[in-house]
């Protein structure tokens, strides 16, 4: 576990004032975001990933990892009301098009 070592390093470099500042500045959104990352992405997503790899070949499943940043951008827009710049929309469309070419192009060749 990295937590104990990182805590000691942070105390050495930042001092205890960094921890008192953090405890006063933590918001509900921060706590929910951390819980989402710890519980959902770690436990649920890896469980689903393992299930997919058990039931499908890796060559069919792995390209879908390209969608992870797109879901991150969309969820930050929904949850945190962040604006999505045009270039990120364009990049997301390119990723989805590349995924479609990868998945459906191979099927058309067969």
Short mmCIF file of N, CA, C and O in Angstrom, two decimals:
data_model
loop_
_atom_site.label_atom_id
_atom_site.label_comp_id
_atom_site.label_asym_id
_atom_site.label_seq_id
_atom_site.Cartn_x
_atom_site.Cartn_y
_atom_site.Cartn_z
N UNK A 1 0.84 -1.19 0.00
CA UNK A 1 0.00 0.00 0.00
C UNK A 1 0.88 1.24 0.00
O UNK A 1 1.82 1.36 0.77
N UNK A 2 0.54 2.16 -0.84
CA UNK A 2 1.33 3.37 -0.99
C UNK A 2 0.95 4.44 0.02
O UNK A 2 1.73 5.36 0.27
N UNK A 3 -0.21 4.34 0.62
CA UNK A 3 -0.70 5.40 1.49
C UNK A 3 0.25 5.75 2.64
O UNK A 3 0.55 6.93 2.84
N UNK A 4 0.75 4.79 3.42
CA UNK A 4 1.62 5.16 4.54
C UNK A 4 2.91 5.86 4.08
O UNK A 4 3.30 6.89 4.65
N UNK A 5 3.52 5.33 3.04
CA UNK A 5 4.76 5.94 2.55
C UNK A 5 4.51 7.33 1.98
O UNK A 5 5.27 8.27 2.26
N UNK A 6 3.46 7.49 1.22
CA UNK A 6 3.15 8.81 0.65
C UNK A 6 2.77 9.82 1.72
O UNK A 6 3.05 11.01 1.59
N UNK A 7 2.14 9.36 2.79
CA UNK A 7 1.82 10.25 3.90
C UNK A 7 3.08 10.77 4.56
O UNK A 7 3.21 11.97 4.84
N UNK A 8 4.04 9.89 4.80
CA UNK A 8 5.31 10.30 5.42
C UNK A 8 6.06 11.27 4.50
O UNK A 8 6.56 12.30 4.95
N UNK A 9 6.12 10.96 3.22
CA UNK A 9 6.81 11.84 2.26
C UNK A 9 6.12 13.20 2.20
O UNK A 9 6.79 14.25 2.19
N UNK A 10 4.80 13.22 2.17
CA UNK A 10 4.07 14.49 2.13
C UNK A 10 4.31 15.30 3.40
O UNK A 10 4.47 16.53 3.33
N UNK A 11 4.35 14.65 4.54
CA UNK A 11 4.63 15.36 5.79
C UNK A 11 6.04 15.93 5.80
O UNK A 11 6.27 17.05 6.29
N UNK A 12 7.00 15.19 5.24
CA UNK A 12 8.38 15.69 5.19
C UNK A 12 8.52 16.90 4.27
O UNK A 12 9.20 17.87 4.59
N UNK A 13 7.87 16.84 3.11
CA UNK A 13 8.04 17.91 2.13
C UNK A 13 7.05 19.07 2.31
O UNK A 13 7.39 20.22 2.06
N UNK A 14 5.83 18.78 2.73
CA UNK A 14 4.80 19.80 2.83
C UNK A 14 4.55 20.28 4.25
O UNK A 14 4.02 21.36 4.46
N UNK A 15 4.86 19.45 5.21
CA UNK A 15 4.57 19.80 6.59
C UNK A 15 3.13 19.47 6.94
O UNK A 15 2.32 19.09 6.09
N UNK A 16 2.77 19.65 8.19
CA UNK A 16 1.42 19.31 8.63
C UNK A 16 0.39 20.34 8.18
O UNK A 16 -0.80 20.07 8.18
N UNK A 17 0.84 21.53 7.77
CA UNK A 17 -0.12 22.55 7.34
C UNK A 17 -0.88 22.12 6.09
O UNK A 17 -2.02 22.53 5.89
N UNK A 18 -0.28 21.30 5.26
CA UNK A 18 -0.97 20.82 4.06
C UNK A 18 -2.16 19.96 4.44
O UNK A 18 -3.21 20.02 3.80
N UNK A 19 -2.03 19.17 5.50
CA UNK A 19 -3.13 18.31 5.91
C UNK A 19 -4.24 19.10 6.59
O UNK A 19 -5.40 18.77 6.43
N UNK A 20 -3.90 20.10 7.35
CA UNK A 20 -4.95 20.91 7.97
C UNK A 20 -5.69 21.72 6.91
O UNK A 20 -6.90 21.91 7.00
N UNK A 21 -4.98 22.19 5.87
CA UNK A 21 -5.63 22.91 4.78
C UNK A 21 -6.60 22.01 4.03
O UNK A 21 -7.72 22.39 3.71
N UNK A 22 -6.18 20.77 3.77
CA UNK A 22 -7.02 19.83 3.03
C UNK A 22 -8.29 19.52 3.80
O UNK A 22 -9.38 19.46 3.22
N UNK A 23 -8.20 19.34 5.09
CA UNK A 23 -9.39 18.99 5.87
C UNK A 23 -10.42 20.13 5.88
O UNK A 23 -11.61 19.87 6.00
N UNK A 24 -9.97 21.37 5.72
CA UNK A 24 -10.91 22.50 5.68
C UNK A 24 -11.46 22.73 4.28
O UNK A 24 -12.51 23.34 4.13
N UNK A 25 -10.78 22.28 3.26
CA UNK A 25 -11.18 22.56 1.87
C UNK A 25 -11.88 21.39 1.17
O UNK A 25 -12.24 21.52 0.02
N UNK A 26 -12.06 20.27 1.84
CA UNK A 26 -12.70 19.13 1.22
C UNK A 26 -14.21 19.40 1.11
O UNK A 26 -14.85 19.77 2.08
N UNK A 27 -14.74 19.19 -0.08
CA UNK A 27 -16.16 19.40 -0.33
C UNK A 27 -16.84 18.05 -0.54
O UNK A 27 -16.19 17.03 -0.74
N UNK A 28 -18.16 18.08 -0.55
CA UNK A 28 -18.94 16.87 -0.76
C UNK A 28 -18.63 16.25 -2.11
O UNK A 28 -18.52 15.03 -2.23
N UNK A 29 -18.46 17.07 -3.14
CA UNK A 29 -18.13 16.56 -4.47
C UNK A 29 -16.81 15.82 -4.47
O UNK A 29 -16.66 14.79 -5.14
N UNK A 30 -15.85 16.29 -3.69
CA UNK A 30 -14.55 15.63 -3.59
C UNK A 30 -14.69 14.25 -2.97
O UNK A 30 -14.13 13.27 -3.48
N UNK A 31 -15.45 14.16 -1.91
CA UNK A 31 -15.64 12.88 -1.23
C UNK A 31 -16.36 11.89 -2.14
O UNK A 31 -15.98 10.72 -2.25
N UNK A 32 -17.40 12.36 -2.83
CA UNK A 32 -18.14 11.49 -3.75
C UNK A 32 -17.24 11.05 -4.90
O UNK A 32 -17.29 9.88 -5.33
N UNK A 33 -16.41 11.95 -5.41
CA UNK A 33 -15.50 11.59 -6.51
C UNK A 33 -14.51 10.53 -6.08
O UNK A 33 -14.24 9.58 -6.83
N UNK A 34 -13.96 10.66 -4.90
CA UNK A 34 -13.01 9.66 -4.39
C UNK A 34 -13.71 8.32 -4.18
O UNK A 34 -13.18 7.27 -4.53
N UNK A 35 -14.92 8.36 -3.62
CA UNK A 35 -15.67 7.11 -3.43
C UNK A 35 -15.97 6.45 -4.77
O UNK A 35 -15.89 5.23 -4.90
N UNK A 36 -16.29 7.25 -5.77
CA UNK A 36 -16.56 6.71 -7.10
C UNK A 36 -15.31 6.03 -7.66
O UNK A 36 -15.38 4.92 -8.18
N UNK A 37 -14.17 6.70 -7.54
CA UNK A 37 -12.94 6.14 -8.06
C UNK A 37 -12.57 4.85 -7.32
O UNK A 37 -12.22 3.85 -7.94
N UNK A 38 -12.66 4.88 -6.00
CA UNK A 38 -12.26 3.73 -5.21
C UNK A 38 -13.21 2.56 -5.40
O UNK A 38 -12.79 1.44 -5.67
N UNK A 39 -14.51 2.82 -5.29
CA UNK A 39 -15.45 1.71 -5.35
C UNK A 39 -15.79 1.32 -6.78
O UNK A 39 -15.58 0.18 -7.19
N UNK A 40 -16.32 2.25 -7.55
CA UNK A 40 -16.85 1.88 -8.85
C UNK A 40 -15.76 1.47 -9.82
O UNK A 40 -15.79 0.38 -10.37
N UNK A 41 -14.78 2.32 -10.02
CA UNK A 41 -13.78 2.02 -11.04
C UNK A 41 -12.89 0.86 -10.64
O UNK A 41 -12.46 0.08 -11.49
N UNK A 42 -12.62 0.71 -9.36
CA UNK A 42 -11.74 -0.38 -8.94
C UNK A 42 -12.49 -1.70 -8.83
O UNK A 42 -12.13 -2.68 -9.49
N UNK A 43 -13.54 -1.74 -8.05
CA UNK A 43 -14.21 -3.00 -7.80
C UNK A 43 -15.15 -3.42 -8.93
O UNK A 43 -15.04 -4.52 -9.46
N UNK A 44 -16.05 -2.55 -9.28
CA UNK A 44 -17.06 -2.91 -10.28
C UNK A 44 -16.43 -3.05 -11.67
O UNK A 44 -16.65 -4.04 -12.37
N UNK A 45 -15.65 -2.05 -12.06
CA UNK A 45 -15.10 -2.08 -13.42
C UNK A 45 -14.14 -3.24 -13.62
O UNK A 45 -14.19 -3.91 -14.66
N UNK A 46 -13.28 -3.53 -12.67
CA UNK A 46 -12.36 -4.65 -12.84
C UNK A 46 -13.09 -5.99 -12.77
O UNK A 46 -12.68 -6.96 -13.42
N UNK A 47 -14.15 -6.07 -12.01
CA UNK A 47 -14.95 -7.29 -12.00
C UNK A 47 -15.61 -7.50 -13.36
O UNK A 47 -15.60 -8.62 -13.90
N UNK A 48 -16.17 -6.45 -13.93
CA UNK A 48 -16.76 -6.55 -15.26
C UNK A 48 -15.71 -6.86 -16.31
O UNK A 48 -15.95 -7.64 -17.24
N UNK A 49 -14.54 -6.25 -16.17
CA UNK A 49 -13.44 -6.51 -17.10
C UNK A 49 -13.04 -7.98 -17.06
O UNK A 49 -12.85 -8.62 -18.09
N UNK A 50 -12.91 -8.54 -15.88
CA UNK A 50 -12.57 -9.96 -15.75
C UNK A 50 -13.65 -10.86 -16.34
O UNK A 50 -13.34 -11.85 -17.00
N UNK A 51 -14.92 -10.48 -16.12
CA UNK A 51 -16.01 -11.27 -16.69
C UNK A 51 -15.96 -11.23 -18.21
O UNK A 51 -16.14 -12.25 -18.87
N UNK A 52 -15.73 -10.04 -18.77
CA UNK A 52 -15.64 -9.91 -20.23
C UNK A 52 -14.50 -10.75 -20.80
O UNK A 52 -14.65 -11.41 -21.82
N UNK A 53 -13.35 -10.72 -20.15
CA UNK A 53 -12.21 -11.49 -20.64
C UNK A 53 -12.43 -12.99 -20.51
O UNK A 53 -11.86 -13.77 -21.26
N UNK A 54 -13.24 -13.42 -19.54
CA UNK A 54 -13.56 -14.83 -19.42
C UNK A 54 -14.50 -15.30 -20.52
O UNK A 54 -14.43 -16.44 -20.96
N UNK A 55 -15.39 -14.42 -20.97
CA UNK A 55 -16.41 -14.82 -21.92
C UNK A 55 -16.13 -14.41 -23.36
O UNK A 55 -16.82 -14.86 -24.27
N UNK A 56 -15.15 -13.55 -23.59
CA UNK A 56 -14.83 -13.08 -24.93
C UNK A 56 -13.31 -13.06 -25.11
O UNK A 56 -12.57 -12.98 -24.13
N UNK A 57 -12.86 -13.07 -26.34
CA UNK A 57 -11.42 -13.02 -26.58
C UNK A 57 -10.89 -11.61 -26.28
O UNK A 57 -11.62 -10.62 -26.41
N UNK A 58 -9.65 -11.55 -25.90
CA UNK A 58 -9.04 -10.27 -25.56
C UNK A 58 -9.02 -9.31 -26.74
O UNK A 58 -9.17 -8.11 -26.58
N UNK A 59 -8.88 -9.85 -27.94
CA UNK A 59 -8.85 -8.99 -29.13
C UNK A 59 -10.18 -8.30 -29.38
O UNK A 59 -10.23 -7.25 -30.02
N UNK A 60 -11.27 -8.86 -28.87
CA UNK A 60 -12.57 -8.20 -28.99
C UNK A 60 -12.84 -7.23 -27.86
O UNK A 60 -13.61 -6.28 -28.02
N UNK A 61 -12.25 -7.45 -26.70
CA UNK A 61 -12.55 -6.65 -25.52
C UNK A 61 -11.61 -5.45 -25.37
O UNK A 61 -12.05 -4.34 -25.06
N UNK A 62 -10.33 -5.65 -25.61
CA UNK A 62 -9.32 -4.63 -25.33
C UNK A 62 -9.55 -3.31 -26.08
O UNK A 62 -9.32 -2.25 -25.50
N UNK A 63 -10.01 -3.30 -27.33
CA UNK A 63 -10.21 -2.00 -27.99
C UNK A 63 -11.18 -1.07 -27.25
O UNK A 63 -11.11 0.15 -27.39
N UNK A 64 -12.06 -1.63 -26.44
CA UNK A 64 -13.01 -0.79 -25.72
C UNK A 64 -12.36 0.03 -24.61
O UNK A 64 -12.98 0.94 -24.06
N UNK A 65 -11.09 -0.26 -24.28
CA UNK A 65 -10.39 0.58 -23.31
C UNK A 65 -10.18 1.99 -23.86
O UNK A 65 -9.95 2.92 -23.10
N UNK A 66 -10.29 2.14 -25.17
CA UNK A 66 -10.17 3.47 -25.78
C UNK A 66 -11.32 4.38 -25.36
O UNK A 66 -11.23 5.60 -25.49
N UNK A 67 -12.41 3.81 -24.88
CA UNK A 67 -13.56 4.60 -24.46
C UNK A 67 -13.42 5.18 -23.05
O UNK A 67 -14.22 6.03 -22.66
N UNK A 68 -12.43 4.75 -22.30
CA UNK A 68 -12.27 5.22 -20.92
C UNK A 68 -12.13 6.74 -20.84
O UNK A 68 -12.83 7.39 -20.07
N UNK A 69 -11.25 7.38 -21.63
CA UNK A 69 -11.16 8.84 -21.54
C UNK A 69 -12.45 9.54 -21.98
O UNK A 69 -12.80 10.58 -21.41
N UNK A 70 -13.16 8.96 -22.92
CA UNK A 70 -14.40 9.57 -23.38
C UNK A 70 -15.44 9.56 -22.27
O UNK A 70 -16.11 10.56 -22.00
N UNK A 71 -15.56 8.44 -21.56
CA UNK A 71 -16.48 8.38 -20.43
C UNK A 71 -16.04 9.32 -19.30
O UNK A 71 -16.87 9.89 -18.60
N UNK A 72 -14.73 9.49 -19.13
CA UNK A 72 -14.24 10.44 -18.13
C UNK A 72 -14.62 11.86 -18.47
O UNK A 72 -15.04 12.63 -17.59
N UNK A 73 -14.48 12.23 -19.72
CA UNK A 73 -14.85 13.58 -20.16
C UNK A 73 -16.34 13.81 -20.01
O UNK A 73 -16.79 14.85 -19.50
N UNK A 74 -17.14 12.84 -20.43
CA UNK A 74 -18.59 12.97 -20.34
C UNK A 74 -19.05 13.04 -18.89
O UNK A 74 -19.89 13.87 -18.53
N UNK A 75 -18.49 12.18 -18.05
CA UNK A 75 -18.91 12.20 -16.64
C UNK A 75 -18.47 13.47 -15.93
O UNK A 75 -19.19 13.98 -15.07
N UNK A 76 -17.32 14.04 -16.30
CA UNK A 76 -16.92 15.31 -15.68
C UNK A 76 -17.83 16.44 -16.13
O UNK A 76 -18.09 17.38 -15.37
N UNK A 77 -18.35 16.36 -17.35
CA UNK A 77 -19.30 17.37 -17.82
C UNK A 77 -20.63 17.24 -17.08
O UNK A 77 -21.25 18.25 -16.73
N UNK A 78 -21.06 16.01 -16.83
CA UNK A 78 -22.33 15.79 -16.15
C UNK A 78 -22.24 16.10 -14.67
O UNK A 78 -23.05 16.84 -14.12
N UNK A 79 -21.24 15.53 -14.00
CA UNK A 79 -21.15 15.65 -12.54
C UNK A 79 -20.60 17.00 -12.11
O UNK A 79 -21.13 17.63 -11.19
N UNK A 80 -19.55 17.46 -12.76
CA UNK A 80 -18.87 18.69 -12.33
C UNK A 80 -19.22 19.91 -13.18
O UNK A 80 -18.65 20.98 -12.99
N UNK A 81 -20.13 19.74 -14.12
CA UNK A 81 -20.56 20.82 -15.02
C UNK A 81 -19.38 21.47 -15.75
O UNK A 81 -19.37 22.68 -15.96
N UNK A 82 -18.40 20.67 -16.11
CA UNK A 82 -17.27 21.19 -16.88
C UNK A 82 -17.67 21.33 -18.34
O UNK A 82 -18.46 20.54 -18.86
N UNK A 83 -17.12 22.32 -18.99
CA UNK A 83 -17.37 22.52 -20.41
C UNK A 83 -16.47 21.58 -21.22
O UNK A 83 -15.32 21.38 -20.86
N UNK A 84 -17.02 21.04 -22.29
CA UNK A 84 -16.23 20.17 -23.17
C UNK A 84 -15.81 21.01 -24.37
O UNK A 84 -16.67 21.43 -25.15
N UNK A 85 -14.51 21.26 -24.53
CA UNK A 85 -14.06 22.03 -25.69
C UNK A 85 -14.30 21.28 -27.00
O UNK A 85 -14.41 20.05 -27.01
N UNK A 86 -14.38 22.02 -28.07
CA UNK A 86 -14.65 21.42 -29.38
C UNK A 86 -13.59 20.39 -29.77
O UNK A 86 -13.91 19.37 -30.36
N UNK A 87 -12.34 20.66 -29.43
CA UNK A 87 -11.28 19.72 -29.82
C UNK A 87 -11.43 18.38 -29.12
O UNK A 87 -11.09 17.35 -29.67
N UNK A 88 -11.98 18.38 -27.89
CA UNK A 88 -12.19 17.11 -27.19
C UNK A 88 -13.36 16.34 -27.81
O UNK A 88 -13.33 15.11 -27.88
N UNK A 89 -14.37 17.05 -28.26
CA UNK A 89 -15.48 16.40 -28.95
C UNK A 89 -14.97 15.77 -30.24
O UNK A 89 -15.28 14.61 -30.56
N UNK A 90 -14.17 16.52 -31.00
CA UNK A 90 -13.59 16.01 -32.23
C UNK A 90 -12.70 14.80 -31.96
O UNK A 90 -12.78 13.79 -32.67
N UNK A 91 -11.88 14.87 -30.92
CA UNK A 91 -11.00 13.74 -30.57
C UNK A 91 -11.82 12.52 -30.17
O UNK A 91 -11.49 11.39 -30.54
N UNK A 92 -12.90 12.73 -29.43
CA UNK A 92 -13.76 11.61 -29.04
C UNK A 92 -14.41 10.95 -30.24
O UNK A 92 -14.53 9.72 -30.30
N UNK A 93 -14.84 11.77 -31.20
CA UNK A 93 -15.43 11.22 -32.42
C UNK A 93 -14.40 10.40 -33.19
O UNK A 93 -14.70 9.31 -33.70
N UNK A 94 -13.17 10.89 -33.26
CA UNK A 94 -12.11 10.14 -33.93
C UNK A 94 -11.84 8.80 -33.25
O UNK A 94 -11.64 7.78 -33.92
N UNK A 95 -11.85 8.79 -31.92
CA UNK A 95 -11.62 7.54 -31.19
C UNK A 95 -12.74 6.55 -31.47
O UNK A 95 -12.50 5.37 -31.73
N UNK A 96 -13.98 7.03 -31.44
CA UNK A 96 -15.12 6.14 -31.70
C UNK A 96 -15.09 5.64 -33.14
O UNK A 96 -15.35 4.45 -33.39
N UNK A 97 -14.75 6.50 -34.09
CA UNK A 97 -14.64 6.05 -35.48
C UNK A 97 -13.53 5.01 -35.64
O UNK A 97 -13.70 4.01 -36.35
N UNK A 98 -12.40 5.23 -34.98
CA UNK A 98 -11.31 4.25 -35.02
C UNK A 98 -11.72 2.92 -34.42
O UNK A 98 -11.38 1.85 -34.93
N UNK A 99 -12.48 2.97 -33.34
CA UNK A 99 -12.98 1.75 -32.71
C UNK A 99 -13.94 1.02 -33.65
O UNK A 99 -13.87 -0.21 -33.79
N UNK A 100 -14.81 1.76 -34.32
CA UNK A 100 -15.74 1.15 -35.28
C UNK A 100 -14.99 0.51 -36.44
O UNK A 100 -15.32 -0.61 -36.87
N UNK A 101 -13.98 1.20 -36.95
CA UNK A 101 -13.18 0.63 -38.05
C UNK A 101 -12.48 -0.64 -37.58
O UNK A 101 -12.44 -1.64 -38.30
N UNK A 102 -11.95 -0.62 -36.37
CA UNK A 102 -11.26 -1.79 -35.83
C UNK A 102 -12.21 -2.98 -35.67
O UNK A 102 -11.87 -4.10 -36.02
N UNK A 103 -13.38 -2.73 -35.13
CA UNK A 103 -14.31 -3.82 -34.85
C UNK A 103 -15.05 -4.30 -36.10
O UNK A 103 -15.14 -5.50 -36.35
N UNK A 104 -15.58 -3.37 -36.86
CA UNK A 104 -16.42 -3.75 -37.99
C UNK A 104 -15.63 -3.96 -39.27
O UNK A 104 -16.08 -4.69 -40.15
N UNK A 105 -14.47 -3.35 -39.39
CA UNK A 105 -13.63 -3.56 -40.56
C UNK A 105 -13.13 -4.98 -40.66
O UNK A 105 -13.09 -5.58 -41.73
N UNK A 106 -12.77 -5.55 -39.53
CA UNK A 106 -12.29 -6.94 -39.52
C UNK A 106 -13.42 -7.91 -39.86
O UNK A 106 -13.19 -8.91 -40.53
N UNK A 107 -14.63 -7.61 -39.45
CA UNK A 107 -15.76 -8.48 -39.76
C UNK A 107 -16.13 -8.42 -41.23
O UNK A 107 -16.55 -9.39 -41.82
N UNK A 108 -15.97 -7.24 -41.84
CA UNK A 108 -16.30 -7.10 -43.26
C UNK A 108 -15.30 -7.87 -44.13
O UNK A 108 -15.64 -8.37 -45.18
N UNK A 109 -14.04 -7.94 -43.68
CA UNK A 109 -13.02 -8.66 -44.45
C UNK A 109 -13.24 -10.15 -44.44
O UNK A 109 -12.83 -10.85 -45.33
N UNK A 110 -13.89 -10.67 -43.42
CA UNK A 110 -14.12 -12.13 -43.32
C UNK A 110 -15.20 -12.50 -44.24
O UNK A 110 -15.73 -12.85 -44.97
#
